[in-house]
Each structure stands twice: as structure tokens, then as C-alpha cells.
Coordinates of C-alpha atoms in Angstrom, one line a residue:
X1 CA 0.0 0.0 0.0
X2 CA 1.4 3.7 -1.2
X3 CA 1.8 5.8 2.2
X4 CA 0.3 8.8 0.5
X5 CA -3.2 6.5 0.6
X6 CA -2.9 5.9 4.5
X7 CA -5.7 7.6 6.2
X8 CA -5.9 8.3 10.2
X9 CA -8.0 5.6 10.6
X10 CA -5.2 3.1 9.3
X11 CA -2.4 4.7 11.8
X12 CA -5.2 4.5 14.4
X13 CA -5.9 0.8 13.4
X14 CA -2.1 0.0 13.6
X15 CA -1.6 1.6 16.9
X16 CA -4.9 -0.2 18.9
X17 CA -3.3 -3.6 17.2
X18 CA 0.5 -2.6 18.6
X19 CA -1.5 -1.5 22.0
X20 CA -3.2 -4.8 22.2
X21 CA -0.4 -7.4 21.1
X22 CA 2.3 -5.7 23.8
X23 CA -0.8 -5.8 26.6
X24 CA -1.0 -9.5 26.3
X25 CA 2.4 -9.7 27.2
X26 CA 3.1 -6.5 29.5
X27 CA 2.4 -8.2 32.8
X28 CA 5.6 -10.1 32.2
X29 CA 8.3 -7.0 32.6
X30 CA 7.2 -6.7 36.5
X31 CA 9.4 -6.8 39.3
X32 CA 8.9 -6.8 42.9
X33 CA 8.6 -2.9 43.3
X34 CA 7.5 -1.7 39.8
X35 CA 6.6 -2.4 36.2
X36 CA 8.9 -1.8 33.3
X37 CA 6.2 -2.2 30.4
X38 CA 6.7 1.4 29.8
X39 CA 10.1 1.4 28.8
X40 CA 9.0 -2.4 27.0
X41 CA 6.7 -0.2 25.0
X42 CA 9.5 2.4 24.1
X43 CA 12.1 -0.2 23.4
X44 CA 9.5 -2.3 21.0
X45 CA 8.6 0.5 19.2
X46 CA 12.1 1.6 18.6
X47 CA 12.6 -1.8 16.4
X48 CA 9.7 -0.9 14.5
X49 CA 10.6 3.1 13.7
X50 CA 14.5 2.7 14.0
X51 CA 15.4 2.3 9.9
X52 CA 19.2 2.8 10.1
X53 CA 21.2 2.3 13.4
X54 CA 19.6 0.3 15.8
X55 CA 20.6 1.1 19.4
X56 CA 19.1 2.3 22.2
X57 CA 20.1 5.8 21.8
X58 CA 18.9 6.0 17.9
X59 CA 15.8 4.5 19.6
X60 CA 15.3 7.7 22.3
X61 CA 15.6 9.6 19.1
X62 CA 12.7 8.2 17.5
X63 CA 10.1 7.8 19.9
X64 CA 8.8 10.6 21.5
X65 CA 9.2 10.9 25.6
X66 CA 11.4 8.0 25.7
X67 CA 14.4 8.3 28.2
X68 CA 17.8 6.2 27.7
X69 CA 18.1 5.2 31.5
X70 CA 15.0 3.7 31.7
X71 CA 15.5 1.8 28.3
X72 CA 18.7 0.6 29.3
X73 CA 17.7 -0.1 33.3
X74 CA 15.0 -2.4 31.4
X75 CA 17.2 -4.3 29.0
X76 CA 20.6 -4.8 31.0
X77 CA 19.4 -4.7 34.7
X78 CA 16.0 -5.1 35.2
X79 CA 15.0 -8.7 37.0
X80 CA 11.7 -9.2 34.9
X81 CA 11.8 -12.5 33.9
X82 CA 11.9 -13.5 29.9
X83 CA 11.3 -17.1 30.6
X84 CA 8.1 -16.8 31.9
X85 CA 7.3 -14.4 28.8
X86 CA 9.1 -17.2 26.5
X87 CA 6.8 -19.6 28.0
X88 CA 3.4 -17.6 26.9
X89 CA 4.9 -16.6 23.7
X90 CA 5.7 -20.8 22.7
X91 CA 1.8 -21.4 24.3
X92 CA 1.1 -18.5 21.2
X93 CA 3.4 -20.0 18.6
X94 CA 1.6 -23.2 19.3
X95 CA -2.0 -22.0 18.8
X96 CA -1.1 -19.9 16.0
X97 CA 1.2 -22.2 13.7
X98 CA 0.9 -25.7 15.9
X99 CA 0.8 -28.8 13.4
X100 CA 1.6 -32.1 14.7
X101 CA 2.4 -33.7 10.7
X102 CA 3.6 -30.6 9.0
X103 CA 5.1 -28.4 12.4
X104 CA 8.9 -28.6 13.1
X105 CA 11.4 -27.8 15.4
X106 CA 14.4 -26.0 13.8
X107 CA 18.1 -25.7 15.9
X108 CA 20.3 -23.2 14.8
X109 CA 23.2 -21.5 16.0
X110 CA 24.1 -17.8 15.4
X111 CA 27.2 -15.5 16.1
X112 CA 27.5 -11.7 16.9
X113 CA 31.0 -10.1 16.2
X114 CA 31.6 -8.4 19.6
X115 CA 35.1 -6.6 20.2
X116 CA 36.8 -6.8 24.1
X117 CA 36.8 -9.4 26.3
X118 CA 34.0 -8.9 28.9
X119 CA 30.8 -8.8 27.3
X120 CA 29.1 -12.1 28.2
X121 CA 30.1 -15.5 26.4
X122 CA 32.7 -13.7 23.9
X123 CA 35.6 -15.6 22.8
X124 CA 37.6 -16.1 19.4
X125 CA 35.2 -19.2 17.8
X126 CA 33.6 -19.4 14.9
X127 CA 31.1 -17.5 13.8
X128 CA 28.6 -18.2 11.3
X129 CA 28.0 -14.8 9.9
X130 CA 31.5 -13.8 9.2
X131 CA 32.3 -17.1 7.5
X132 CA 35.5 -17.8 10.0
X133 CA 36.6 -18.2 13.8
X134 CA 36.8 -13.8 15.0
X135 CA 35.8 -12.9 18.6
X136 CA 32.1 -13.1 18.8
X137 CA 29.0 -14.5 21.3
X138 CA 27.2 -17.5 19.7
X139 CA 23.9 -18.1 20.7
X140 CA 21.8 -21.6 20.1
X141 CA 18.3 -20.8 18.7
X142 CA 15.5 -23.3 18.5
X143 CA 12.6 -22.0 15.5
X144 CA 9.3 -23.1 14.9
X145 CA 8.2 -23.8 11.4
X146 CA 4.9 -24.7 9.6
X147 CA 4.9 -24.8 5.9
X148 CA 4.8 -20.7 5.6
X149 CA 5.8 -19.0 8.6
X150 CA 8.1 -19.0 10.9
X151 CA 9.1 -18.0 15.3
X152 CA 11.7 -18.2 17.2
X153 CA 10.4 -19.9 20.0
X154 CA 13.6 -20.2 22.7
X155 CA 17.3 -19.6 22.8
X156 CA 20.1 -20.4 24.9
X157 CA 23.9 -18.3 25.2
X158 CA 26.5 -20.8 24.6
X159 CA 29.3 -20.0 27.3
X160 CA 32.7 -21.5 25.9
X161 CA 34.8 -23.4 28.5
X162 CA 37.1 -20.7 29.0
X163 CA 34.5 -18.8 30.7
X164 CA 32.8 -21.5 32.9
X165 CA 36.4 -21.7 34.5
X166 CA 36.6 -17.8 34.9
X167 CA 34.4 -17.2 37.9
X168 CA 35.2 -13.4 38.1
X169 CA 34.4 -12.7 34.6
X170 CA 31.3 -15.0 35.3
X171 CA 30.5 -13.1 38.5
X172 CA 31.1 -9.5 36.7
X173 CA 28.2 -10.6 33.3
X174 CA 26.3 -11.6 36.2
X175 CA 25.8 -15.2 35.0
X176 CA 23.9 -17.4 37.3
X177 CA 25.6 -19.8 39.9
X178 CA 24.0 -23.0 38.2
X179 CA 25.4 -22.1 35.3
X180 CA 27.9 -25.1 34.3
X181 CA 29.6 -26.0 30.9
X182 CA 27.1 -27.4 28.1
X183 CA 28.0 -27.9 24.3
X184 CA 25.8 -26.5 22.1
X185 CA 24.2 -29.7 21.4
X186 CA 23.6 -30.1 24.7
X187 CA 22.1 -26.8 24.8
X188 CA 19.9 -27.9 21.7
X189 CA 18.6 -31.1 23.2
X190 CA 17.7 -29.5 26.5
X191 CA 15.4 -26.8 24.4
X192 CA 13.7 -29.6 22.7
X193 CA 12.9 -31.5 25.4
X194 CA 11.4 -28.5 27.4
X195 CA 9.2 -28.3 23.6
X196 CA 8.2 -31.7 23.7
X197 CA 7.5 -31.1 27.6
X198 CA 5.3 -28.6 27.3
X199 CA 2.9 -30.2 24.7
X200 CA 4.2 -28.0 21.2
X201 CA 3.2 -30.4 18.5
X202 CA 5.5 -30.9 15.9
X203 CA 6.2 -33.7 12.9
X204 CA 10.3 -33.4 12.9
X205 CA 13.0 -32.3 14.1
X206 CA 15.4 -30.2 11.7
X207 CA 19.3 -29.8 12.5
X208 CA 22.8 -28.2 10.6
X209 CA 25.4 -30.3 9.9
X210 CA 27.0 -29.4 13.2
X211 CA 24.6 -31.1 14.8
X212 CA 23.6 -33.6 12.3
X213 CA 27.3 -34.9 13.3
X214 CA 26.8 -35.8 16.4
X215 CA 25.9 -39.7 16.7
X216 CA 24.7 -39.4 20.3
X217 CA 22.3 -36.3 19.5
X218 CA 20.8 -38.3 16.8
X219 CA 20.2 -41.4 18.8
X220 CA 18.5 -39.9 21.8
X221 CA 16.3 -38.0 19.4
X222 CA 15.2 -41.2 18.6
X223 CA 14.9 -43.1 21.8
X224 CA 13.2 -40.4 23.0
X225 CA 10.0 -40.5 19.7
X226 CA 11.2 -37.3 18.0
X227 CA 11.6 -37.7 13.8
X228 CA 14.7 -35.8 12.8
X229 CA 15.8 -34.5 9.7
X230 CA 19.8 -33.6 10.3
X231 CA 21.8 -32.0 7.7
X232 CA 25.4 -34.0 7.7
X233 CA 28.7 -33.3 6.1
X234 CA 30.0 -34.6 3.1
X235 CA 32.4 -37.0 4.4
X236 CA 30.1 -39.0 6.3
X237 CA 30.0 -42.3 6.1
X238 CA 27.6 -44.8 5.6
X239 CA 27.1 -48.6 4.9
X240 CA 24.7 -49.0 1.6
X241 CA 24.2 -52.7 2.9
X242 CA 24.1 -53.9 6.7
X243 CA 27.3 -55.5 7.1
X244 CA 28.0 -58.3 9.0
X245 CA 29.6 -57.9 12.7
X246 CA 31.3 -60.0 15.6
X247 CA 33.4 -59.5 18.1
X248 CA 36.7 -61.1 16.8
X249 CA 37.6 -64.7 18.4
X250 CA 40.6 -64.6 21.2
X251 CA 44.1 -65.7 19.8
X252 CA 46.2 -67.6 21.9
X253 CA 49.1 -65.8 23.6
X254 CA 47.8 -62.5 22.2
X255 CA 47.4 -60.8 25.6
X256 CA 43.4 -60.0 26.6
X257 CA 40.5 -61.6 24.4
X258 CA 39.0 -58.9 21.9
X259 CA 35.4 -57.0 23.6
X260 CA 34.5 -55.0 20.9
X261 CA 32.6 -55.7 18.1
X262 CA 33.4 -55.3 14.9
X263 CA 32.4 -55.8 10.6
X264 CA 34.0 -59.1 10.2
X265 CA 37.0 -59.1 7.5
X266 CA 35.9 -59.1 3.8
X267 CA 32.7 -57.5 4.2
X268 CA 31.6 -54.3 3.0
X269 CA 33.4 -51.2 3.6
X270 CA 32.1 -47.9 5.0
X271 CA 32.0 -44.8 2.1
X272 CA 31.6 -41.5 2.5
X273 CA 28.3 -40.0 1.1
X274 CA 29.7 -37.9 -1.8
X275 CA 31.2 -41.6 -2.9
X276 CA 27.7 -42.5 -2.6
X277 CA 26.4 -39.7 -4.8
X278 CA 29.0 -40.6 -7.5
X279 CA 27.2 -44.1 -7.9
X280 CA 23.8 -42.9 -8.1
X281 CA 22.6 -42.7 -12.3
X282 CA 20.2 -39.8 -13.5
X283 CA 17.0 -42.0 -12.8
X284 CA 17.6 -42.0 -9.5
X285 CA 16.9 -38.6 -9.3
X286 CA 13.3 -36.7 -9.1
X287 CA 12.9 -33.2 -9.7
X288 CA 10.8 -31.4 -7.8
X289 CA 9.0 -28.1 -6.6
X290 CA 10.4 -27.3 -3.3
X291 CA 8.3 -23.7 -2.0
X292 CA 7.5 -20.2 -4.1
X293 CA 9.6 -17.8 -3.6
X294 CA 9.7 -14.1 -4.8
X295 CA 11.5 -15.4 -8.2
X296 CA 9.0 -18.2 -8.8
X297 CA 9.3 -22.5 -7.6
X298 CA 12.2 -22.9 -6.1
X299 CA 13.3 -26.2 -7.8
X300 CA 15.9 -29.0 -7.1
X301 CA 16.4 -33.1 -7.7
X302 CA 16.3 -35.4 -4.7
X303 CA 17.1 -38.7 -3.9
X304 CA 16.8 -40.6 -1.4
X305 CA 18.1 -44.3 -0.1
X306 CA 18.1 -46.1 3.0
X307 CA 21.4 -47.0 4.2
X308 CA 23.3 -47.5 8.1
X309 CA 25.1 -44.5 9.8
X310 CA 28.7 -45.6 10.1
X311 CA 29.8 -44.7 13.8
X312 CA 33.0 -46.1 15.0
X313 CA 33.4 -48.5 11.8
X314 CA 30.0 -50.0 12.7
X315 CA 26.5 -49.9 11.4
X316 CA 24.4 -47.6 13.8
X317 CA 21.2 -47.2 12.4
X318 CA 19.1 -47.9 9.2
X319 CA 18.1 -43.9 8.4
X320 CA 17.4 -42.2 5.4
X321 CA 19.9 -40.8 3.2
X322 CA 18.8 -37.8 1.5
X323 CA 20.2 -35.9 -1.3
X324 CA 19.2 -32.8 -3.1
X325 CA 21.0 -31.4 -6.1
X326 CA 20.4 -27.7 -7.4
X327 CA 19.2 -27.4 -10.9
X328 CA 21.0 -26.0 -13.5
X329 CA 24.3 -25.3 -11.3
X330 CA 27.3 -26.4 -10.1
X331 CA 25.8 -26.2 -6.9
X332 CA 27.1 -28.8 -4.0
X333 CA 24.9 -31.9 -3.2
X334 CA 23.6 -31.2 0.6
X335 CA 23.2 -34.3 2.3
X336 CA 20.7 -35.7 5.4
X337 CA 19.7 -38.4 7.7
X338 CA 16.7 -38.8 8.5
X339 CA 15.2 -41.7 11.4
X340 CA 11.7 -40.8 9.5
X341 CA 9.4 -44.4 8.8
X342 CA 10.9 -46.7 5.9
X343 CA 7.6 -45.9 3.8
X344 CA 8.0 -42.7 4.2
X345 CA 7.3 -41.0 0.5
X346 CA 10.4 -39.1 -1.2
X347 CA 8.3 -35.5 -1.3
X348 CA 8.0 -35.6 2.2
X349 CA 11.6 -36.0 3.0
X350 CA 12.5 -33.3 0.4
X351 CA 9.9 -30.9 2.2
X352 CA 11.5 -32.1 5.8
X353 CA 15.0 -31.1 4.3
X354 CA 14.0 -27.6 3.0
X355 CA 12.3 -26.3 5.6
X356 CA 15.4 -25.0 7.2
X357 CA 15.4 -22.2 5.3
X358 CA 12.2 -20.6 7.7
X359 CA 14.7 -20.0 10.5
X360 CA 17.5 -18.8 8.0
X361 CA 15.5 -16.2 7.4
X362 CA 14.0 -15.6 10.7
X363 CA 18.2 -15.2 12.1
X364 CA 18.4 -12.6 9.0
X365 CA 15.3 -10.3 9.5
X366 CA 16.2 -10.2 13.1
X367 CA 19.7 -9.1 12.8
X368 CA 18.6 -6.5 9.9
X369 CA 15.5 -5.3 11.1
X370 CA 15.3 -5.6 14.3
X371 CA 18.9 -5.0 15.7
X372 CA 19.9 -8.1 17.3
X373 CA 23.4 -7.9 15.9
X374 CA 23.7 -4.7 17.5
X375 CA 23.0 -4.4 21.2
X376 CA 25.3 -2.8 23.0
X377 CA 25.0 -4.7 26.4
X378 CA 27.5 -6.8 28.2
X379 CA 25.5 -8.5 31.1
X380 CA 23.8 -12.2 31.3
X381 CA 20.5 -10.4 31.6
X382 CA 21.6 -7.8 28.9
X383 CA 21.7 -10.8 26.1
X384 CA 18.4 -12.2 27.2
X385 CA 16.0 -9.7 27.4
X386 CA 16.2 -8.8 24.2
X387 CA 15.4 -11.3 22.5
X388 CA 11.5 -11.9 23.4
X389 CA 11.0 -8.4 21.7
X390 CA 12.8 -10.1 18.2
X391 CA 11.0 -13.6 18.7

């Protein structure tokens, strides 16, 4: 719609549904003494009118009788708790966008480039956004997906080693006593079992290669009901036919008897999955229409085969191996496992592999247009609270 053709009933219409939306939430920033949905409101609305640098004092600037202190007491010091807020939002996500066959969970990780040494979590790792390892804070982000649309629906602040051992620096960012050392993995699982917990329905799980990686993430998935659909490197390697295993048969005067299995000699060998590709012919390949996007179908060929998850040299699991191709490039094959039933059909695994991209793009419009790449606070609380106002 052209601005010029916005009447003062349309700004009026806008501000009773902004006035609404942060009243279901507003009883959340309380404290013991006072409430901070004022400065809640103020720092919102500075998302939504801030079009070039988003902090806290371009914010002041753009809405009217805002004050700095009280923007920043809110985001950096004030004890309201976002938890409880995350908790109502996920109850809103699930009413909203909740699909037990099409729904999924998405884990991501994200990095903010941060300079010094003392804002919370920062260390020299990689970073996803810059393409290499550079002093940043990594966050682990778990996203909610139907077929179109998309919400963050929790996060965790991934704390390196070097920090957990630092108990000044810990004390000074104001991190919690419980905190201890968790990978990010770790961090994922505990997210989507507090999901699962609370009732969200979803059809699959969706991981990144990073985690995807990880055989022990993959098998509690499954022992604990969850589908999964996990991206996974190139060099993974598989079995394309169950091999045969034993734990080898003592030899005489060869010190302790053998304990551990393993594929008996002259058996098939483990390959990597981009050997597996090589092997595949053209018919083995189905094109199809993956979503619309602002250029038209996104298109790509697919092919899928069930196979066993090397792990130590030894068949894991039967999973599906998925492969999609881009059309018309010289695009990399992406690769996924998936624990999904043996019947289940090849558009359906395609659809479970693509629909990463919801929380790619969520990660994107909340660094661009709502400033979560540039915060300017240092403290434990400082990273949390704001993110329920991006979610």
C-alpha cells in the first residue's frame, strides 16, 4: 500500500493492534517494586521506527518521551523474567502455527561479532555470519516452522569453557551460579525437550550439519519418539548394505581376548556419502517443486536411499539418506539423515529437508530489522531480554 493513501484511521488501526499485542504480554516486565512495560513499549517500538542504526540511543531519538536510563535499566538490569514471557509466547506460537504432521522444530546456532573481552560469552570461535573463527558471542536458537511461517520460540547463550572456569568474569556478566559448561548440542537437546515437555506439536525435528554430526544427538532423538531431519557433512560415512559384525575370536598368547565388536573381514566397507552420490545414475533422481519464492518454484532433484550410519566403523542405524541437487548449477549436493518411517514417501523427506530455510531467514530479518546484531550490552540479563522483543 502507497503511504500517501494511508488515512488516520489506518495509523489509528495500527496503533490499537501494537497497544493490544504488547498488553498480552506487559504483565511479564514486572518486578517486585515496579513495572517496566513502559520502557517495554519504548524499546518495541524503537525496532519498528529505527530504519538505520539500531541502538538504544537512535531508539530515544525516534520515539517521542522515551528516556535512555530507563530503556537501558530495562534491557541490561531489570529482574523481569523473559522465561516466563518465553513460555506464553511458545503457548502463542503453538496455537497460531501448531501442526503435529507438518510443524517442526528447527536448531540453529548464530554468532554476533563483539570486540573486548567482557561482554558475556565472547571468545575467538567461529562465527557463522563472518564465514570464520573472530571474537564473537554465539547463541543456540531453536525455531518453529509450519509450511509458511516461521518464530523463534527459545534460545540459549552458549558459554565457551574458558568462561565456565573464569568465575570473576562470570561473576562481573552476572551469569547465574547454576550455570555449568554445556555444548551446544547439549544446549539444543535441553530446548527440545522442554518443547516436547510442554505439549508444542511438531512432525520433525530439523538440524545443521553441526549437529547432524553428532551420533549421540541423533540417537536420543530417537529413543526419546522425536523424527529428525539432520543435515550431515560430506564425508560422512555410511554402509549401503548392513554389514555383518562380531566381536573377533581370542588368539592364543595374544594378551586379553578382543570385547569389541566389529564388521567381520571381507565385508563391506564404510563410504563416505559424496562416494555415494558418484554411484547414483540420472534416474535416481526426481525433480521437484520445493516452495514459491519471490523469483517463482524454487526447484531441485532429490534422492533418497536407505542405508546405516557408520559410527566407530559399525552400522548404527538404518536412516534415510537424503540428497538434493540444485538445478542448473554447479551447486554442492547437501546431504541428510533422517530416522523418518521406511515408507515414508520421497516429497516428504524433500519438504522435511528444506524447511530449514524458515529459520534462516528468521536469524536474517532479526539481525537486519530488528537489531539483534547490534545491542550494545555486556551482562547475562543484557543478552536475554532482548530477545522476546525479536521472537
Amino acid at each position: 500500500m502507497n503511504l500517501m493513501s494511508l488515512s488516520n484511521e489506518d495509523f489509528n488501526e495500527v496503533e490499537a493492534l501494537f497497544t493490544d499485542f504488547h498488553a498480552g504480554y506487559a504483565a511479564f516486565f514486572q518486578n517486585r517494586t515496579r513495572s517496566v512495560a513502559k520502557p517495554a513499549t519504548d524499546y518495541l517500538q524503537g525496532q519498528l521506527f529505527t530504519q538505520q542504526e539500531q541502538n538504544l540511543s537512535q531508539y530515544c531519538r525516534e520515539v517521542p518521551h522515551s528516556e535512555y536510563e530507563a530503556i537501558h535499566h530495562f534491557i541490561s538490569v531489570s529482574p523481569w523474567d523473559d522465561a516466563q514471557l518465553i513460555q506464553q509466547l511458545q503457548q502463542d506460537v503453538c496455537h497460531l502455527l501448531g501442526d503435529a504432521v507438518d510443524g517442526a522444530l528447527i536448531l540453529d546456532e548464530s554468532g554476533i561479532a563483539k570486540q573486548g573481552k567482557m561482554s558475556v560469552g565472547v571468545l575467538r570461535q567461529y562465527c557463522g555470519r563472518l564465514g570464520k573463527v573472530d571474537n564473537c558471542q554465539v547463541g543456540v536458537y531453536l525455531a518453529y516452522a509450519n509450511s509458511h511461517h516461521a518464530s523463534w520460540v527459545d534460545y540459549r547463550m552458549y558459554l565457551p569453557e574458558a568462561w565456565i572456569v573464569d568465575t570473576q568474569r562470570l561473576k562481573t556478566c552476572g551469569v547465574p551460579d547454576d550455570i555449568g559448561f554445556q555444548t551446544k548440542a547439549q544446549l539444543g537437546l535441553q530446548m527440545i525437550r522442554a518443547l516436547k515437555a510442554a505439549g508444542l506439536p511438531f512432525g520433525w525435528v530439523s538440524i545443521d550439519s553441526h549437529y547432524g554430526e553428532q551420533p549421540w544427538l541423533l540417537e536420543a532423538l530417537s529413543h526419546e519418539g522425536s523424527c529428525y531431519m539432520a543435515d550431515i557433512p560430506a564425508d560422512t560415512r555410511i554402509f549401503v548394505h548392513c554389514p555383518q559384525t562380531q566381536v573377533p575370536h581370542p588368539k592364543p598368547g595374544r594378551g586379553r581376548p578382543p570385547t569389541k565388536e566389529r564388521v567381520v573381514d571381507g565385508t563391506e566397507k564404510p563410504i563416505e556419502v559424496r562416494a555415494f552420490a558418484q554411484t547414483l545414475k540420472e534416474s535416481d533422481w526426481t525433480r521437484l517443486s520445493i516452495r514459491e519464492t519471490e523469483r517463482g518454484w524454487l526447484i531441485a532433484d532429490f534422492a533418497a536411499c536407505r542405508v546405516w550410519h557408520s559410527v566407530d566403523n559399525l552400522p548404527k542405524a538404518c536412516v534415510w539418506l537424503v540428497l538434493r541437487r540444485p538445478v542448473g548449477e554447479n551447486g554442492h549436493i547437501r546431504y541428510g539423515f533422517s530416522n523418518a518411517p521406511a515408507d515414508t514417501p520421497l516429497h516428504r523427506l524433500a519438504a522435511m529437508q528444506c524447511r530449514r530455510y524458515w529459520v534462516e531467514r528468521a536469524l536474517e530479518d532479526a539481525k537486519g530489522e530488528a537489531g539483534l546484531s547490534k545491542y550494545q550490552i555486556r551482562g547475562w540479563r543484557g543478552w536475554h531480554h532482548p530477545k522476546p522483543t525479536v521472537l
